[in-house]
mmCIF file of C-alpha atoms in Angstrom:
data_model
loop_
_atom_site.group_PDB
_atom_site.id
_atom_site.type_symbol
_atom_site.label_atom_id
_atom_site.label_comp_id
_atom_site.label_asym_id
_atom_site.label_seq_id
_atom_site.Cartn_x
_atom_site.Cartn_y
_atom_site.Cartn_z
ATOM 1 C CA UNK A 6 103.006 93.842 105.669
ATOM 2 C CA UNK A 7 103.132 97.690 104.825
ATOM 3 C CA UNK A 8 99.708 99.325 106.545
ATOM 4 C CA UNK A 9 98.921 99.988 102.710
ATOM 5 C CA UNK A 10 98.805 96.556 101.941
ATOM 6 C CA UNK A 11 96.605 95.926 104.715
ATOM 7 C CA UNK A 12 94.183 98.841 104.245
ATOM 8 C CA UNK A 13 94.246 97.400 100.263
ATOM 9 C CA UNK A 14 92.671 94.090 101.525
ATOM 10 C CA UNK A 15 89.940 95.162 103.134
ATOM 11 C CA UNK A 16 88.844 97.943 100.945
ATOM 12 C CA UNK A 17 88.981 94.627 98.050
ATOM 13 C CA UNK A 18 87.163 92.456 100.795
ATOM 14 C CA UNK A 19 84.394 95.397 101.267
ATOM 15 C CA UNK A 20 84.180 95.795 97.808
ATOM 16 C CA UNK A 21 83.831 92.630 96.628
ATOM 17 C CA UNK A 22 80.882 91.759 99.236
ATOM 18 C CA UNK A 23 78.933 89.634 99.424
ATOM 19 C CA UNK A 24 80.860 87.615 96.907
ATOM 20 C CA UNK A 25 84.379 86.064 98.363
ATOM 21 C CA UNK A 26 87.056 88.498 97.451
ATOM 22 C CA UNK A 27 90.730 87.127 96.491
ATOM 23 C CA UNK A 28 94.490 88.000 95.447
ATOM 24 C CA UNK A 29 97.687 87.503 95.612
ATOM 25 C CA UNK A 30 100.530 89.668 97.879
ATOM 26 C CA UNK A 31 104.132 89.682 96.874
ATOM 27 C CA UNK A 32 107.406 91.383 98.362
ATOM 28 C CA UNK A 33 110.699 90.703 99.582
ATOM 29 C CA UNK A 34 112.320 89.096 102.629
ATOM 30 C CA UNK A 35 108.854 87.592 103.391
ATOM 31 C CA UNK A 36 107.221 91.329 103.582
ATOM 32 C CA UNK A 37 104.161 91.898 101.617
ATOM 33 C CA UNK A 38 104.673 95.601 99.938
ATOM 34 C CA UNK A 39 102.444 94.422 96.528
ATOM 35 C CA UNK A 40 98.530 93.692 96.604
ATOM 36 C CA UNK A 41 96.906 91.964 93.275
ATOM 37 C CA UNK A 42 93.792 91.626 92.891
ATOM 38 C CA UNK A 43 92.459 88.647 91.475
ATOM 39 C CA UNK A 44 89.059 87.892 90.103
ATOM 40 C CA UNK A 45 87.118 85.194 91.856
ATOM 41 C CA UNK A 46 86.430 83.320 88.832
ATOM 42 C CA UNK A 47 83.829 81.336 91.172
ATOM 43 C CA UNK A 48 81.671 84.432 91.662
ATOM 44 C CA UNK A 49 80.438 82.906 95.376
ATOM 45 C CA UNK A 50 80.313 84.160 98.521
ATOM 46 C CA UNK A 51 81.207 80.513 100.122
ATOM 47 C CA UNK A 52 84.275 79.836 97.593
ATOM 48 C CA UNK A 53 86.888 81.307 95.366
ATOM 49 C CA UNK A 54 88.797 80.076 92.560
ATOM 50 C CA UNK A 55 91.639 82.078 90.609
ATOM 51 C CA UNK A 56 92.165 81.750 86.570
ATOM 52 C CA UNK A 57 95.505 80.221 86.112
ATOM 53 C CA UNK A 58 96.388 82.692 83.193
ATOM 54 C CA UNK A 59 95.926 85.571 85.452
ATOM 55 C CA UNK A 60 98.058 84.119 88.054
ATOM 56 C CA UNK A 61 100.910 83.270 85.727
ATOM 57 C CA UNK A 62 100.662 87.181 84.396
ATOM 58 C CA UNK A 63 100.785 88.598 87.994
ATOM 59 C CA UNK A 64 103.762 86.047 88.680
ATOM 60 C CA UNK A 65 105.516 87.309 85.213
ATOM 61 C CA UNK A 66 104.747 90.821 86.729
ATOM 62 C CA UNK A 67 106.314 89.828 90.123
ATOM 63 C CA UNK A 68 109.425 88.900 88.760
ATOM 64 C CA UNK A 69 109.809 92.209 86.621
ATOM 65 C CA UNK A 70 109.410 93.857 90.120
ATOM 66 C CA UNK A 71 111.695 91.329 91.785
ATOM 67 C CA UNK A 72 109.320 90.355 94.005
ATOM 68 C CA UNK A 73 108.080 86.711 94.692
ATOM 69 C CA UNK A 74 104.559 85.489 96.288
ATOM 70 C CA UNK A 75 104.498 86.010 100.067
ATOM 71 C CA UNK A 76 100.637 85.481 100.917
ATOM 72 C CA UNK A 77 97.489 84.489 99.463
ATOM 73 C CA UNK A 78 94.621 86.528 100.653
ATOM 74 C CA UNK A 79 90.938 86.209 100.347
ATOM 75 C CA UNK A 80 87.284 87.238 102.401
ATOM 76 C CA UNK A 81 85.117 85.147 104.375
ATOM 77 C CA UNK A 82 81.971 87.419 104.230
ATOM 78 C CA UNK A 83 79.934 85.618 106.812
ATOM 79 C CA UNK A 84 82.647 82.910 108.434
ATOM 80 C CA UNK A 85 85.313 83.386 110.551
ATOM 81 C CA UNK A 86 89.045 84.040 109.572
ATOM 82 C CA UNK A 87 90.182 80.333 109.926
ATOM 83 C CA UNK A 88 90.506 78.200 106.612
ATOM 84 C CA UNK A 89 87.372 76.007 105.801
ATOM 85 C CA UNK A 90 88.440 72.449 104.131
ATOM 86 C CA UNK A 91 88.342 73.506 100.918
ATOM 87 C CA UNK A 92 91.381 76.180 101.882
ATOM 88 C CA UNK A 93 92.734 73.601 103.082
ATOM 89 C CA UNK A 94 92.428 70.902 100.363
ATOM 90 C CA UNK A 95 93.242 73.385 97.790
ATOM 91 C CA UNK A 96 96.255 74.906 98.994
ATOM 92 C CA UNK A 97 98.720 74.878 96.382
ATOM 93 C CA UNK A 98 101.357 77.114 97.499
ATOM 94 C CA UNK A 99 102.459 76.281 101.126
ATOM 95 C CA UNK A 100 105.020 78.700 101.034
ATOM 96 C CA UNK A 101 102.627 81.369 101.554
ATOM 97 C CA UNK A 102 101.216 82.913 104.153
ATOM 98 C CA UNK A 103 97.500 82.362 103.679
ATOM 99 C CA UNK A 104 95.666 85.431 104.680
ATOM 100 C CA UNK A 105 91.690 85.028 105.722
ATOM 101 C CA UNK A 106 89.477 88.693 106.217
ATOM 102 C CA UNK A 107 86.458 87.840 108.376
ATOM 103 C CA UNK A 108 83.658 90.222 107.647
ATOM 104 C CA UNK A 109 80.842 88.694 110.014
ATOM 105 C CA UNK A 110 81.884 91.381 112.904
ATOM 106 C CA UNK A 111 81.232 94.965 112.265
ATOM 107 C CA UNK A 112 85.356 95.162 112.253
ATOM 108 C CA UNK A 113 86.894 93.170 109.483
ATOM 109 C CA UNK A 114 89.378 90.701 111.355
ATOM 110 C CA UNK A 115 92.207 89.244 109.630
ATOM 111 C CA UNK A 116 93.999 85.463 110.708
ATOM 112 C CA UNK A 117 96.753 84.679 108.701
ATOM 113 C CA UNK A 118 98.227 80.616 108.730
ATOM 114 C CA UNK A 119 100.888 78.355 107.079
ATOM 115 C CA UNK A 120 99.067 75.453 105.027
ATOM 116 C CA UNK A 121 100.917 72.761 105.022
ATOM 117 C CA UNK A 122 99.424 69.249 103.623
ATOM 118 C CA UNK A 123 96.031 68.802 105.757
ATOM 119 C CA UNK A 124 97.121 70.979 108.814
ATOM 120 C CA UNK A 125 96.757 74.902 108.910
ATOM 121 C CA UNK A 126 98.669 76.639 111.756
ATOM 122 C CA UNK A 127 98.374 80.315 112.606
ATOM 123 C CA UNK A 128 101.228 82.458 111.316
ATOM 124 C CA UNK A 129 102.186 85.364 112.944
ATOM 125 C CA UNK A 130 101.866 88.880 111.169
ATOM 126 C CA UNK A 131 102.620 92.380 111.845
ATOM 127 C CA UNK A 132 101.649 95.451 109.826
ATOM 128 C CA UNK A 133 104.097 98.306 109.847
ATOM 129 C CA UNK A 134 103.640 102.029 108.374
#
């Protein structure tokens, strides 16, 4: 990912605090380059939840760009960056990168993982200027 997608992440995670924060990344050749924000339609800061009609807009949008969905992302505000069994169980898209933004530590900390039935498995990531 681009460091602007990155630094777009966590100023959403900040910002969205205490409340989970959430979105979707696209790009090509498996690099995120575009962050969209999504609302948490679950308004918790233990959950999140995405309107289908938003996500179907942003993927209309994504094609217009000729990009296609690379990574989910959303905030943990008190947990760690590892998905919780209800990432797991409602994981509909495991060809994306699922991207998790701890903000219990002072630093924001970012895991990133494949989902893929019940199993997550870290995914490696690099974020380039």
């Amino acid at each position: 990912m681009t460091r602007a997608v990155w630094d777009e992440i966590i100023r959403d995670s900040l910002e969205k605090r205490p409340n989970e924060a959430c979105g979707l990344l696209s790009g090509r050749n498996g690099s995120a380059q575009t962050v969209w924000r999504m609302e948490n339609t679950l308004k918790s800061p233990i959950a999140f939840a995405m309107d289908p009609k938003q996500i179907q807009q942003v993927f209309h949008k994504m094609a217009f760009r000729g990009e296609h969905l690379v990574g989910i992302y959303h905030s943990h505000p008190t947990a760690p960056p590892i998905p919780s069994p209800e990432d797991i169980a409602y994981c509909h898209y495991p060809e994306a990168a699922y991207l998790i933004v701890s903000l219990a530590s002072p630093q924001p900390v970012l895991g990133c993982f494949r989902i893929e039935g019940a199993f997550a498995r870290a995914y490696p990531y690099k974020v380039c200027n």
